[in-house]
Tab-separated table of C-alpha atoms in Angstrom:
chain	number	residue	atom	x	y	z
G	231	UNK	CA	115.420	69.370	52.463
G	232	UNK	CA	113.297	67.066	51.092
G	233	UNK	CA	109.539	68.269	52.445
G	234	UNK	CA	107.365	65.089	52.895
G	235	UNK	CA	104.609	65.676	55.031
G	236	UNK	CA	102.399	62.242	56.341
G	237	UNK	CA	99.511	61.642	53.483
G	238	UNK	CA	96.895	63.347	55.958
G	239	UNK	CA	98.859	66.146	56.796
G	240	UNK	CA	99.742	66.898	53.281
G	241	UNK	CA	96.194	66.839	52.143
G	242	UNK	CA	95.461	69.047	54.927
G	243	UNK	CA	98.291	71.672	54.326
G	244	UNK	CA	98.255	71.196	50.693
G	245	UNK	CA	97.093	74.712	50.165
G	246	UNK	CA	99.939	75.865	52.433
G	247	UNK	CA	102.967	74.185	51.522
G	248	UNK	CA	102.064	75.803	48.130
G	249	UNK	CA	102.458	79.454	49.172
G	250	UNK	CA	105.566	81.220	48.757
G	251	UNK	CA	106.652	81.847	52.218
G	252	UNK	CA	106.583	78.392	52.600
G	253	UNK	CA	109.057	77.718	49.925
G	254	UNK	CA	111.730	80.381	50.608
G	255	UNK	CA	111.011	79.046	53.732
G	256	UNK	CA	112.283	75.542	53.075
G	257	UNK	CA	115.412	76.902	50.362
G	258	UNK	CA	116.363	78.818	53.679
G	259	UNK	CA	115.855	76.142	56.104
G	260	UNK	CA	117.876	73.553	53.736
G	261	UNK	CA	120.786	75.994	53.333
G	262	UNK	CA	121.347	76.095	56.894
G	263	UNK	CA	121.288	72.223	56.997
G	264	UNK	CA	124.126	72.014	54.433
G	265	UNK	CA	126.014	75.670	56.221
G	266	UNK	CA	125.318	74.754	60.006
G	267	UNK	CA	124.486	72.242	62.476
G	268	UNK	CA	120.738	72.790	63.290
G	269	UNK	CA	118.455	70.909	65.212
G	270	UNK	CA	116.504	68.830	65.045
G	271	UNK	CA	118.097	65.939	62.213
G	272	UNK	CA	116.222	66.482	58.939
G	273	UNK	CA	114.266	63.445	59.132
G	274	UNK	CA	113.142	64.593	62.567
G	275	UNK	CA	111.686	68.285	61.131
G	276	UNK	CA	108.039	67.231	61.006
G	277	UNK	CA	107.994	64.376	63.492
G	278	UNK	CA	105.358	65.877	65.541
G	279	UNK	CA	102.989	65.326	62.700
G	280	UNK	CA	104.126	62.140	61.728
G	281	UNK	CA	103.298	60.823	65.330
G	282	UNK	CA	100.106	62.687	65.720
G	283	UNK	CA	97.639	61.861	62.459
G	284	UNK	CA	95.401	65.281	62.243
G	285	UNK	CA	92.286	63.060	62.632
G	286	UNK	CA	94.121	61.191	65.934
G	287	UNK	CA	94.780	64.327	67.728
G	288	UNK	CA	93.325	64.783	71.002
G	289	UNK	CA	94.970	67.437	72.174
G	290	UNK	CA	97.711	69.969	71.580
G	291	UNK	CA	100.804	71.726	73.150
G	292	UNK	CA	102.578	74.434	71.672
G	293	UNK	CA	106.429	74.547	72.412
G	294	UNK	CA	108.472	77.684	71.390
G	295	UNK	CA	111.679	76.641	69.153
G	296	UNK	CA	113.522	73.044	69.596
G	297	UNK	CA	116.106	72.291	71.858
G	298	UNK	CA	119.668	73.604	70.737
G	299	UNK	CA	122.253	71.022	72.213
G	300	UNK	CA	123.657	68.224	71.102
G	301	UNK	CA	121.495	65.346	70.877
G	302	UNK	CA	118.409	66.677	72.676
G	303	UNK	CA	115.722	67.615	70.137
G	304	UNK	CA	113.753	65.039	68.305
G	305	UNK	CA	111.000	66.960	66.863
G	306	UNK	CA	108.356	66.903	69.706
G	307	UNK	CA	107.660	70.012	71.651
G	308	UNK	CA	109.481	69.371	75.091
G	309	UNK	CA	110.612	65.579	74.378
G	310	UNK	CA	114.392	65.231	74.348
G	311	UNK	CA	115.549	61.941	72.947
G	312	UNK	CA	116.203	58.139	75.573
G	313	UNK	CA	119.570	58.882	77.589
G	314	UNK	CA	119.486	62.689	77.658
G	315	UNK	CA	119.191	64.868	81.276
G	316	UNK	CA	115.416	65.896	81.406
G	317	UNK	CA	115.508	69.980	80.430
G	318	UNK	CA	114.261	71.761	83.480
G	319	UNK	CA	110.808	72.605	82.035
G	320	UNK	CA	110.125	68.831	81.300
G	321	UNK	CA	110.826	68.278	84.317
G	322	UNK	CA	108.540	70.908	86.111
G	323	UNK	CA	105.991	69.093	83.834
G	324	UNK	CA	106.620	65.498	85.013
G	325	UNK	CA	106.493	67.350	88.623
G	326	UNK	CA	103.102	68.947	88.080
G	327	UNK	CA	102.080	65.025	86.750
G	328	UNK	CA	103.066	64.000	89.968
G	329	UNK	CA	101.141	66.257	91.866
G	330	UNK	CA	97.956	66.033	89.958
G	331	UNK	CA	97.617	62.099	88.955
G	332	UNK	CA	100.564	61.182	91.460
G	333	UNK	CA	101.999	59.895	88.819
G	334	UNK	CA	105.619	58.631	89.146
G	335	UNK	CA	108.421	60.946	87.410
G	336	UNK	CA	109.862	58.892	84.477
G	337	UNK	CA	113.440	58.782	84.004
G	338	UNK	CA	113.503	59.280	80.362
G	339	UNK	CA	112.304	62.724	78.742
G	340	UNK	CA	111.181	61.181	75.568
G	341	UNK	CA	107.590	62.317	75.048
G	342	UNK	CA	106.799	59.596	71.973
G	343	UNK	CA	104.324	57.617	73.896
G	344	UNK	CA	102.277	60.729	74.476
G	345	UNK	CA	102.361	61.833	70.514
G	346	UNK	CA	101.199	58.834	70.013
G	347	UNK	CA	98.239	58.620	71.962
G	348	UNK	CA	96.667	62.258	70.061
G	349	UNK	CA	98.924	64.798	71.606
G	350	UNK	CA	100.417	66.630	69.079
G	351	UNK	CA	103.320	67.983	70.219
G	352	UNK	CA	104.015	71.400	68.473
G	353	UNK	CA	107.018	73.886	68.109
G	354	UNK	CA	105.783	77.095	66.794
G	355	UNK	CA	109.518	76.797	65.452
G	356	UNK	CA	110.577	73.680	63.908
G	357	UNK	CA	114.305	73.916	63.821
G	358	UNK	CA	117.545	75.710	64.975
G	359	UNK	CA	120.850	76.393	64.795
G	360	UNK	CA	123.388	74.310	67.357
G	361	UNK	CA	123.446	76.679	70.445
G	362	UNK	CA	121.773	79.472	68.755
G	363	UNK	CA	118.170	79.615	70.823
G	364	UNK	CA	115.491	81.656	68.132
G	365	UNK	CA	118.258	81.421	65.060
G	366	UNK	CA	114.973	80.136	63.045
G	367	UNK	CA	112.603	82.749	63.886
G	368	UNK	CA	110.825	85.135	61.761
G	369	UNK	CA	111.673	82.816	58.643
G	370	UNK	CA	108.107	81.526	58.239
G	371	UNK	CA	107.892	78.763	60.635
G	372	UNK	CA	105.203	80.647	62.463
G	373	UNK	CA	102.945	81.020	59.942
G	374	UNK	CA	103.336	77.057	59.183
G	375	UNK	CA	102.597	76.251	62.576
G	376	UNK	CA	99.742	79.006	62.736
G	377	UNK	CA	97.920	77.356	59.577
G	378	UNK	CA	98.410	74.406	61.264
G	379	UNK	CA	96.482	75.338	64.388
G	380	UNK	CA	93.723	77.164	62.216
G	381	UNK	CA	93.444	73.854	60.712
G	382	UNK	CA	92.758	71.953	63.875
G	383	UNK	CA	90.124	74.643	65.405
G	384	UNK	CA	88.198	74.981	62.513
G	385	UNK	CA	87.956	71.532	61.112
G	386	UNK	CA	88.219	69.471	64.364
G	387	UNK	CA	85.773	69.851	67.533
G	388	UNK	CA	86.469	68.915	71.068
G	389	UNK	CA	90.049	69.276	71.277
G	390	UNK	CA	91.988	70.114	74.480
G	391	UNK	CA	94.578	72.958	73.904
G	392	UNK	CA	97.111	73.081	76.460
G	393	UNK	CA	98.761	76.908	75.887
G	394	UNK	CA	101.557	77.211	78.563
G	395	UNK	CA	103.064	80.568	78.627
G	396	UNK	CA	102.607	84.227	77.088
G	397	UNK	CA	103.759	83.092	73.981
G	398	UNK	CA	101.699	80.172	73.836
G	399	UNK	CA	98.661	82.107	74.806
G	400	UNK	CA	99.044	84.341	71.979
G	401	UNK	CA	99.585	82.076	69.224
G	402	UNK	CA	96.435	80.412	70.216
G	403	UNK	CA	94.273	83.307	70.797
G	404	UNK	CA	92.225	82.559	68.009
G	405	UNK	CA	91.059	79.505	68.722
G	406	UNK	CA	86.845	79.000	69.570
G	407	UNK	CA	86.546	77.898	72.789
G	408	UNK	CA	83.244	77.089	72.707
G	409	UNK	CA	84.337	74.420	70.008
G	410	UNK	CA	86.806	73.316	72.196
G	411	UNK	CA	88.908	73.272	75.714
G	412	UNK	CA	91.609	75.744	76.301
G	413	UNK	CA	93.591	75.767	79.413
G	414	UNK	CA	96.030	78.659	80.005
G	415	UNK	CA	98.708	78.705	82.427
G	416	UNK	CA	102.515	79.887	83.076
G	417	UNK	CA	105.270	77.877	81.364
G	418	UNK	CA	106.892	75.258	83.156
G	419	UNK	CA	110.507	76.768	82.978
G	420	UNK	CA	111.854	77.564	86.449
G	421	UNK	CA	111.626	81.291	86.004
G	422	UNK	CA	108.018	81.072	84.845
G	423	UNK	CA	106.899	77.945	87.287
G	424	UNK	CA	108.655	79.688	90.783
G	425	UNK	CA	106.632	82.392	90.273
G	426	UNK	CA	103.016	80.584	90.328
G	427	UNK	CA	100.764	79.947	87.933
G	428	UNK	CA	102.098	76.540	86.927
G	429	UNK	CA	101.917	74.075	89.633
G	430	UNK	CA	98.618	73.036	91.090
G	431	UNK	CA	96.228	73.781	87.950
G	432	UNK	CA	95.507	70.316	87.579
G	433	UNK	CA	95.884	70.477	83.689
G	434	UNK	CA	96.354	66.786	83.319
G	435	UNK	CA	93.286	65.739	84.899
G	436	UNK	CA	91.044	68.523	83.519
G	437	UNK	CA	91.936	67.409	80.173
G	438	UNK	CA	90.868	63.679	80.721
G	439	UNK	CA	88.111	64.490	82.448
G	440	UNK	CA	87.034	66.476	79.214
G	441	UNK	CA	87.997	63.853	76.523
G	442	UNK	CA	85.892	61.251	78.903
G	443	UNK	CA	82.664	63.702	78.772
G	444	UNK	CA	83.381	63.855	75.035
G	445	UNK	CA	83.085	59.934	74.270
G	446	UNK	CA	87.362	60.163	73.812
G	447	UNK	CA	90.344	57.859	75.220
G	448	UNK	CA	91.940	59.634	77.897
G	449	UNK	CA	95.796	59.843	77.891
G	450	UNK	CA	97.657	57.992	79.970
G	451	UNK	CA	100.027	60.730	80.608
């Protein structure tokens, strides 16, 4: 697998991509590629930062691991490519839109316009194996995506970090908020959301309201 991160990126990760982990990490990931189907295609591993320059992002989700069916992920945290069913917590997201900004549910669960805008969209796991939910974990994907949330806190100010979910909430539990906005909830998967704690917190709005006070563009979710 040929690693090419955008020019920003790599200068920012330079020190990481250099470590160790991070190589056995990509000689392991690459062997599956040539072994397995795995998701999402190669040129699709890193698309979340080649949407989202680290000096354009605004704000940041944090996903899990990609989608493991055919066709679905494209590298963004929650976005499934044009033409596929919307996943059941996309569409608990595009509900809670709805509610807060009454904005109208769009038919296609591709979440490109929002990457581009400043959201990075962020797996803490950036592939997987075809029907094989987690196959990638505990590689060294996590400490990738850790260094690149360190990165973002410490260097950046007046982000919005949107954690959704236990697991979320933990990987982000560093992070100063008195540098920047964090807003916790449940996930938005139909276990998670039924329960409460998703619906109703307004995330969408809060976070515009805060890039306004801080002289940003808001997102037009």
């Amino acid at each position: 697998m040929d690693v090419k991160l955008p020019s920003d990126w790599q200068t920012v990760l330079n020190e990481e991509i250099s470590k160790d982990y991070f190589q056995n990490l990509i000689e392991y990931i690459t062997t599956e590629y040539e072994n397995n189907i795995c998701y999402p295609p190669v040129s699709q591993v890193f698309s979340s930062l080649k949407h989202t320059k680290f000096k354009d992002v605004k704000v940041v989700i944090l996903g899990q691991d990609p989608y493991h069916n055919p066709s679905e992920a494209n590298g963004l945290a929650f976005s499934v490519n044009d033409g596929i069913r919307i996943p059941p917590s996309l569409r608990n997201i595009y509900k809670e839109l709805n509610n807060n900004l009454q904005k109208e549910i769009p038919k296609s669960g591709n979440l490109e316009d929002w990457a581009n805008q400043g959201v990075l969209l962020l797996n803490s796991i950036l592939t997987v194996r075809e029907n094989d939910p987690g196959s990638h974990r505990k590689k060294g994907w996590e400490e990738f995506t850790d260094a690149v949330i360190d990165k973002l806190a410490e260097d950046r100010k007046d982000l919005v970090f949107l954690l959704w979910g236990n697991y979320a909430k933990n990987k982000g539990k560093k992070i100063d908020k008195n540098q920047h906005l964090v807003l916790e909830s449940s996930h938005p998967s139909p276990l998670s959301a039924n329960r409460g704690g998703w619906f109703n917190k307004n995330v969408f709005s809060e976070t515009n309201k805060y890039l306004t006070e801080k002289g940003k563009t808001p997102i037009k979710w």
